[in-house]
mmCIF file of C-alpha atoms in Angstrom:
data_model
loop_
_atom_site.group_PDB
_atom_site.id
_atom_site.type_symbol
_atom_site.label_atom_id
_atom_site.label_comp_id
_atom_site.label_asym_id
_atom_site.label_seq_id
_atom_site.Cartn_x
_atom_site.Cartn_y
_atom_site.Cartn_z
ATOM 1 C CA MET A 953 0.000 0.000 0.000
ATOM 2 C CA ASN A 954 1.356 3.403 -0.896
ATOM 3 C CA LYS A 955 0.656 6.764 0.732
ATOM 4 C CA GLN A 956 -2.163 7.729 -1.639
ATOM 5 C CA ASP A 957 -3.944 4.363 -1.271
ATOM 6 C CA PHE A 958 -3.603 4.568 2.503
ATOM 7 C CA GLN A 959 -5.072 8.071 2.664
ATOM 8 C CA LYS A 960 -7.924 7.051 0.350
ATOM 9 C CA TYR A 961 -8.631 4.026 2.570
ATOM 10 C CA ILE A 962 -8.829 6.219 5.713
ATOM 11 C CA PHE A 963 -11.340 8.503 4.034
ATOM 12 C CA GLU A 964 -13.463 5.612 2.712
ATOM 13 C CA VAL A 965 -13.545 3.699 6.010
ATOM 14 C CA TYR A 966 -13.450 6.449 8.645
ATOM 15 C CA GLY A 967 -14.606 9.512 6.678
ATOM 16 C CA VAL A 968 -11.637 11.492 7.975
ATOM 17 C CA THR A 969 -9.546 13.997 6.069
ATOM 18 C CA PRO A 970 -6.095 15.029 7.288
ATOM 19 C CA ASP A 971 -4.932 18.241 8.791
ATOM 20 C CA PHE A 972 -1.434 19.593 8.312
ATOM 21 C CA PRO A 973 -0.414 21.263 11.589
ATOM 22 C CA TRP A 974 3.260 22.006 10.925
ATOM 23 C CA GLU A 975 4.487 24.802 8.685
ATOM 24 C CA SER A 976 7.973 23.294 8.788
ATOM 25 C CA ASN A 977 6.634 19.929 7.538
ATOM 26 C CA PRO A 978 3.689 20.787 5.282
ATOM 27 C CA THR A 979 3.365 17.225 3.923
ATOM 28 C CA PHE A 980 2.949 15.574 7.344
ATOM 29 C CA ALA A 981 -0.718 14.542 7.540
ATOM 30 C CA VAL A 982 -2.428 14.018 10.900
ATOM 31 C CA TYR A 983 -5.608 11.944 11.095
ATOM 32 C CA ARG A 984 -7.750 12.553 14.175
ATOM 33 C CA HIS A 985 -10.947 11.330 15.742
ATOM 34 C CA SER A 986 -13.690 13.899 15.270
ATOM 35 C CA ASN A 987 -15.021 13.531 18.832
ATOM 36 C CA ASN A 988 -11.853 13.650 20.949
ATOM 37 C CA ARG A 989 -9.360 15.074 18.404
ATOM 38 C CA LYS A 990 -6.784 12.392 19.286
ATOM 39 C CA TRP A 991 -4.469 11.251 16.527
ATOM 40 C CA PHE A 992 -4.803 7.730 15.214
ATOM 41 C CA ALA A 993 -2.421 8.071 12.250
ATOM 42 C CA LEU A 994 0.410 10.368 11.223
ATOM 43 C CA VAL A 995 1.630 10.063 7.623
ATOM 44 C CA MET A 996 5.115 11.434 6.919
ATOM 45 C CA ASP A 997 7.890 11.349 4.385
ATOM 46 C CA ILE A 998 11.192 11.052 6.217
ATOM 47 C CA PRO A 999 14.812 10.187 5.403
ATOM 48 C CA LYS A 1000 15.316 6.413 5.379
ATOM 49 C CA SER A 1001 18.296 6.876 7.674
ATOM 50 C CA ARG A 1002 15.944 8.052 10.462
ATOM 51 C CA LEU A 1003 14.578 4.505 10.596
ATOM 52 C CA GLY A 1004 18.028 2.947 10.686
ATOM 53 C CA LEU A 1005 17.979 2.010 6.994
ATOM 54 C CA ARG A 1006 21.345 2.197 5.251
ATOM 55 C CA GLU A 1007 19.925 3.737 2.109
ATOM 56 C CA ASP A 1008 19.718 7.262 0.803
ATOM 57 C CA GLY A 1009 16.432 8.902 -0.012
ATOM 58 C CA MET A 1010 13.055 9.400 1.555
ATOM 59 C CA ILE A 1011 10.347 6.949 2.597
ATOM 60 C CA ASP A 1012 6.633 7.389 3.285
ATOM 61 C CA VAL A 1013 5.597 5.993 6.668
ATOM 62 C CA VAL A 1014 2.601 6.081 8.947
ATOM 63 C CA ASN A 1015 2.829 6.158 12.733
ATOM 64 C CA LEU A 1016 0.137 4.046 14.382
ATOM 65 C CA LYS A 1017 -0.674 3.394 18.018
ATOM 66 C CA CYS A 1018 -0.273 -0.278 18.850
ATOM 67 C CA ASP A 1019 -0.900 -2.708 21.659
ATOM 68 C CA PRO A 1020 2.409 -2.704 23.578
ATOM 69 C CA VAL A 1021 2.284 -6.510 23.786
ATOM 70 C CA LEU A 1022 2.564 -6.733 19.984
ATOM 71 C CA ILE A 1023 5.178 -4.062 19.363
ATOM 72 C CA GLY A 1024 8.256 -6.247 19.920
ATOM 73 C CA SER A 1025 7.197 -8.954 17.498
ATOM 74 C CA LEU A 1026 5.924 -6.469 14.916
ATOM 75 C CA ARG A 1027 9.245 -4.614 14.852
ATOM 76 C CA SER A 1028 10.961 -7.791 13.704
ATOM 77 C CA GLU A 1029 8.881 -7.758 10.513
ATOM 78 C CA LYS A 1030 10.029 -6.093 7.325
ATOM 79 C CA GLY A 1031 8.712 -2.553 6.936
ATOM 80 C CA ILE A 1032 7.777 -2.021 10.603
ATOM 81 C CA PHE A 1033 10.001 0.146 12.791
ATOM 82 C CA PRO A 1034 10.140 1.779 16.218
ATOM 83 C CA ALA A 1035 8.001 4.903 15.976
ATOM 84 C CA TYR A 1036 9.710 7.880 14.432
ATOM 85 C CA HIS A 1037 9.527 10.896 16.742
ATOM 86 C CA MET A 1038 6.862 9.374 19.052
ATOM 87 C CA SER A 1039 6.695 7.016 22.029
ATOM 88 C CA LYS A 1040 8.346 3.790 20.985
ATOM 89 C CA ASP A 1041 6.494 1.933 23.744
ATOM 90 C CA LYS A 1042 3.058 2.588 22.250
ATOM 91 C CA TRP A 1043 3.573 3.567 18.599
ATOM 92 C CA ILE A 1044 5.157 2.034 15.491
ATOM 93 C CA SER A 1045 6.173 3.398 12.106
ATOM 94 C CA VAL A 1046 4.958 1.370 9.132
ATOM 95 C CA ALA A 1047 6.492 1.808 5.684
ATOM 96 C CA LEU A 1048 4.067 2.724 2.928
ATOM 97 C CA ASP A 1049 6.273 1.317 0.190
ATOM 98 C CA GLY A 1050 4.688 -2.078 -0.460
ATOM 99 C CA SER A 1051 6.910 -3.947 2.011
ATOM 100 C CA VAL A 1052 4.016 -4.517 4.465
ATOM 101 C CA ASP A 1053 0.924 -6.435 3.371
ATOM 102 C CA ASP A 1054 -2.127 -4.207 2.785
ATOM 103 C CA GLU A 1055 -4.320 -6.304 5.089
ATOM 104 C CA GLN A 1056 -1.791 -6.004 7.911
ATOM 105 C CA ILE A 1057 -1.670 -2.227 7.489
ATOM 106 C CA LYS A 1058 -5.474 -2.098 7.622
ATOM 107 C CA MET A 1059 -5.507 -4.247 10.782
ATOM 108 C CA LEU A 1060 -2.893 -2.009 12.434
ATOM 109 C CA LEU A 1061 -4.848 1.102 11.433
ATOM 110 C CA ASP A 1062 -8.033 -0.377 12.937
ATOM 111 C CA MET A 1063 -6.145 -1.112 16.156
ATOM 112 C CA SER A 1064 -4.770 2.414 16.313
ATOM 113 C CA PHE A 1065 -8.232 3.860 15.707
ATOM 114 C CA GLU A 1066 -9.686 1.792 18.554
ATOM 115 C CA LEU A 1067 -6.832 2.481 20.982
ATOM 116 C CA THR A 1068 -7.137 6.235 20.500
ATOM 117 C CA GLY A 1069 -10.936 6.408 20.499
ATOM 118 C CA VAL A 1070 -13.247 7.588 23.242
ATOM 119 C CA LYS A 1071 -13.131 5.212 26.184
ATOM 120 C CA ILE A 1072 -16.481 4.059 27.537
ATOM 121 C CA LYS A 1073 -16.432 3.651 31.284
ATOM 122 C CA LYS A 1074 -18.072 0.494 32.507
ATOM 123 C CA ARG A 1075 -20.435 0.763 35.421
ATOM 124 C CA ARG A 1076 -19.812 -1.456 38.372
ATOM 125 C CA LYS A 1077 -22.555 -2.698 40.601
ATOM 126 C CA GLY A 1078 -22.728 -0.440 43.613
ATOM 127 C CA ASP A 1079 -21.319 2.660 41.876
ATOM 128 C CA ALA A 1080 -23.068 5.930 42.580
ATOM 129 C CA TYR A 1081 -24.075 5.881 38.942
ATOM 130 C CA ASP A 1082 -25.585 2.408 39.116
ATOM 131 C CA ASP A 1083 -29.164 2.585 37.806
ATOM 132 C CA GLN A 1084 -30.336 -0.167 40.131
ATOM 133 C CA THR A 1085 -31.391 0.633 43.666
ATOM 134 C CA ARG A 1086 -29.839 -1.199 46.535
ATOM 135 C CA ASP A 1087 -31.519 -2.311 49.711
ATOM 136 C CA ASP A 1088 -28.864 -2.144 52.425
#
């Protein structure tokens, strides 16, 4: 999946268009939830060397939030790196150069979307907000 296909997929599935918050990096696209404004994807073009690659040139990547339990094993896969310029404990950078399977990118995007979404608090029996009355 390349950058254009990825951005098209986000719009088709989530109905979200990017914003471009940095004058110094006008191509860096931030995708946010509409309700809480949290980022779920950051698309960038960065020097390959910033990811530890021993090649010249630029690469398109997307930073995605990830379950910390999965990060270690994912980083061992081709095209997945410690997050560029974000928390490496909770985020990964994924190459948008065809090296990562499209379905895996979609799964990782879905995970990032869920992890950054609005959290619904569960009610516990006995909470002040419990709808049921108690007879003590």
